[in-house]
């Protein structure tokens, strides 16, 4: 699991996916499952692709102008 709090630390990327999370050191390259949870409010309009997202995290991300694909 990774929280919105950790996503807030990623600098100005148009899209956050598995490769970005690995490159930022937020997950291991061999992670089988990735799920974003709501542990903070988003400070940016995150655009996520290819990761699981909890209901609370999805709602918060979309409310902040972000998207989940």
JSON list of C-alpha atoms in Angstrom, two decimals:
[
{"chain": "A", "resi": 1, "resn": "UNK", "atom": "CA", "xyz": [0.00, 0.00, 0.00]},
{"chain": "A", "resi": 2, "resn": "UNK", "atom": "CA", "xyz": [1.00, 3.56, -0.65]},
{"chain": "A", "resi": 3, "resn": "UNK", "atom": "CA", "xyz": [-0.79, 6.59, 0.72]},
{"chain": "A", "resi": 4, "resn": "UNK", "atom": "CA", "xyz": [-1.81, 9.88, -0.81]},
{"chain": "A", "resi": 5, "resn": "UNK", "atom": "CA", "xyz": [0.66, 11.45, 1.62]},
{"chain": "A", "resi": 6, "resn": "UNK", "atom": "CA", "xyz": [3.50, 9.78, -0.32]},
{"chain": "A", "resi": 7, "resn": "UNK", "atom": "CA", "xyz": [2.01, 10.77, -3.69]},
{"chain": "A", "resi": 8, "resn": "UNK", "atom": "CA", "xyz": [1.99, 14.40, -2.56]},
{"chain": "A", "resi": 9, "resn": "UNK", "atom": "CA", "xyz": [5.81, 14.27, -2.44]},
{"chain": "A", "resi": 10, "resn": "UNK", "atom": "CA", "xyz": [6.13, 13.45, -6.15]},
{"chain": "A", "resi": 11, "resn": "UNK", "atom": "CA", "xyz": [7.10, 16.55, -8.12]},
{"chain": "A", "resi": 12, "resn": "UNK", "atom": "CA", "xyz": [4.87, 17.77, -10.96]},
{"chain": "A", "resi": 13, "resn": "UNK", "atom": "CA", "xyz": [4.34, 14.68, -13.08]},
{"chain": "A", "resi": 14, "resn": "UNK", "atom": "CA", "xyz": [1.45, 14.53, -15.49]},
{"chain": "A", "resi": 15, "resn": "UNK", "atom": "CA", "xyz": [0.89, 10.82, -14.82]},
{"chain": "A", "resi": 16, "resn": "UNK", "atom": "CA", "xyz": [1.78, 8.52, -11.95]},
{"chain": "A", "resi": 17, "resn": "UNK", "atom": "CA", "xyz": [2.02, 4.82, -12.75]},
{"chain": "A", "resi": 18, "resn": "UNK", "atom": "CA", "xyz": [3.94, 1.77, -11.52]},
{"chain": "A", "resi": 19, "resn": "UNK", "atom": "CA", "xyz": [7.19, 2.87, -13.21]},
{"chain": "A", "resi": 20, "resn": "UNK", "atom": "CA", "xyz": [7.07, 6.29, -11.56]},
{"chain": "A", "resi": 21, "resn": "UNK", "atom": "CA", "xyz": [6.42, 4.76, -8.14]},
{"chain": "A", "resi": 22, "resn": "UNK", "atom": "CA", "xyz": [9.42, 2.43, -8.57]},
{"chain": "A", "resi": 23, "resn": "UNK", "atom": "CA", "xyz": [11.66, 5.27, -9.82]},
{"chain": "A", "resi": 24, "resn": "UNK", "atom": "CA", "xyz": [10.69, 7.40, -6.81]},
{"chain": "A", "resi": 25, "resn": "UNK", "atom": "CA", "xyz": [11.50, 4.55, -4.45]},
{"chain": "A", "resi": 26, "resn": "UNK", "atom": "CA", "xyz": [7.94, 4.34, -3.12]},
{"chain": "A", "resi": 27, "resn": "UNK", "atom": "CA", "xyz": [7.51, 0.67, -4.09]},
{"chain": "A", "resi": 28, "resn": "UNK", "atom": "CA", "xyz": [9.84, -2.21, -4.91]},
{"chain": "A", "resi": 29, "resn": "UNK", "atom": "CA", "xyz": [10.20, -3.22, -8.55]},
{"chain": "A", "resi": 30, "resn": "UNK", "atom": "CA", "xyz": [8.96, -6.72, -7.75]},
{"chain": "A", "resi": 31, "resn": "UNK", "atom": "CA", "xyz": [5.80, -5.56, -5.94]},
{"chain": "A", "resi": 32, "resn": "UNK", "atom": "CA", "xyz": [2.92, -7.76, -7.05]},
{"chain": "A", "resi": 33, "resn": "UNK", "atom": "CA", "xyz": [0.07, -5.50, -5.99]},
{"chain": "A", "resi": 34, "resn": "UNK", "atom": "CA", "xyz": [-0.13, -1.74, -5.56]},
{"chain": "A", "resi": 35, "resn": "UNK", "atom": "CA", "xyz": [-2.98, 0.00, -3.81]},
{"chain": "A", "resi": 36, "resn": "UNK", "atom": "CA", "xyz": [-3.29, 3.69, -3.04]},
{"chain": "A", "resi": 37, "resn": "UNK", "atom": "CA", "xyz": [-5.07, 4.48, 0.22]},
{"chain": "A", "resi": 38, "resn": "UNK", "atom": "CA", "xyz": [-6.30, 7.73, 1.71]},
{"chain": "A", "resi": 39, "resn": "UNK", "atom": "CA", "xyz": [-4.01, 8.71, 4.59]},
{"chain": "A", "resi": 40, "resn": "UNK", "atom": "CA", "xyz": [-4.05, 12.44, 3.77]},
{"chain": "A", "resi": 41, "resn": "UNK", "atom": "CA", "xyz": [-5.77, 14.90, 1.48]},
{"chain": "A", "resi": 42, "resn": "UNK", "atom": "CA", "xyz": [-4.21, 15.37, -1.97]},
{"chain": "A", "resi": 43, "resn": "UNK", "atom": "CA", "xyz": [-2.30, 18.63, -2.42]},
{"chain": "A", "resi": 44, "resn": "UNK", "atom": "CA", "xyz": [-2.14, 18.21, -6.21]},
{"chain": "A", "resi": 45, "resn": "UNK", "atom": "CA", "xyz": [-4.37, 16.90, -8.98]},
{"chain": "A", "resi": 46, "resn": "UNK", "atom": "CA", "xyz": [-2.84, 13.42, -9.21]},
{"chain": "A", "resi": 47, "resn": "UNK", "atom": "CA", "xyz": [-3.43, 11.37, -12.37]},
{"chain": "A", "resi": 48, "resn": "UNK", "atom": "CA", "xyz": [-3.02, 7.66, -11.63]},
{"chain": "A", "resi": 49, "resn": "UNK", "atom": "CA", "xyz": [-2.89, 4.80, -14.10]},
{"chain": "A", "resi": 50, "resn": "UNK", "atom": "CA", "xyz": [-2.61, 1.06, -13.58]},
{"chain": "A", "resi": 51, "resn": "UNK", "atom": "CA", "xyz": [-2.80, 0.97, -9.79]},
{"chain": "A", "resi": 52, "resn": "UNK", "atom": "CA", "xyz": [-5.61, -0.06, -7.44]},
{"chain": "A", "resi": 53, "resn": "UNK", "atom": "CA", "xyz": [-7.16, 2.74, -5.43]},
{"chain": "A", "resi": 54, "resn": "UNK", "atom": "CA", "xyz": [-9.36, 2.57, -2.33]},
{"chain": "A", "resi": 55, "resn": "UNK", "atom": "CA", "xyz": [-12.79, 4.19, -2.51]},
{"chain": "A", "resi": 56, "resn": "UNK", "atom": "CA", "xyz": [-11.74, 6.98, -0.14]},
{"chain": "A", "resi": 57, "resn": "UNK", "atom": "CA", "xyz": [-8.55, 7.70, -2.07]},
{"chain": "A", "resi": 58, "resn": "UNK", "atom": "CA", "xyz": [-10.40, 7.74, -5.42]},
{"chain": "A", "resi": 59, "resn": "UNK", "atom": "CA", "xyz": [-12.99, 10.19, -4.09]},
{"chain": "A", "resi": 60, "resn": "UNK", "atom": "CA", "xyz": [-10.33, 12.51, -2.64]},
{"chain": "A", "resi": 61, "resn": "UNK", "atom": "CA", "xyz": [-8.19, 12.42, -5.80]},
{"chain": "A", "resi": 62, "resn": "UNK", "atom": "CA", "xyz": [-11.13, 13.14, -8.09]},
{"chain": "A", "resi": 63, "resn": "UNK", "atom": "CA", "xyz": [-12.43, 15.89, -5.78]},
{"chain": "A", "resi": 64, "resn": "UNK", "atom": "CA", "xyz": [-8.99, 17.56, -6.03]},
{"chain": "A", "resi": 65, "resn": "UNK", "atom": "CA", "xyz": [-9.22, 17.53, -9.84]},
{"chain": "A", "resi": 66, "resn": "UNK", "atom": "CA", "xyz": [-7.19, 14.37, -10.41]},
{"chain": "A", "resi": 67, "resn": "UNK", "atom": "CA", "xyz": [-8.11, 11.15, -12.16]},
{"chain": "A", "resi": 68, "resn": "UNK", "atom": "CA", "xyz": [-7.80, 7.38, -11.82]},
{"chain": "A", "resi": 69, "resn": "UNK", "atom": "CA", "xyz": [-7.55, 5.15, -14.89]}
]
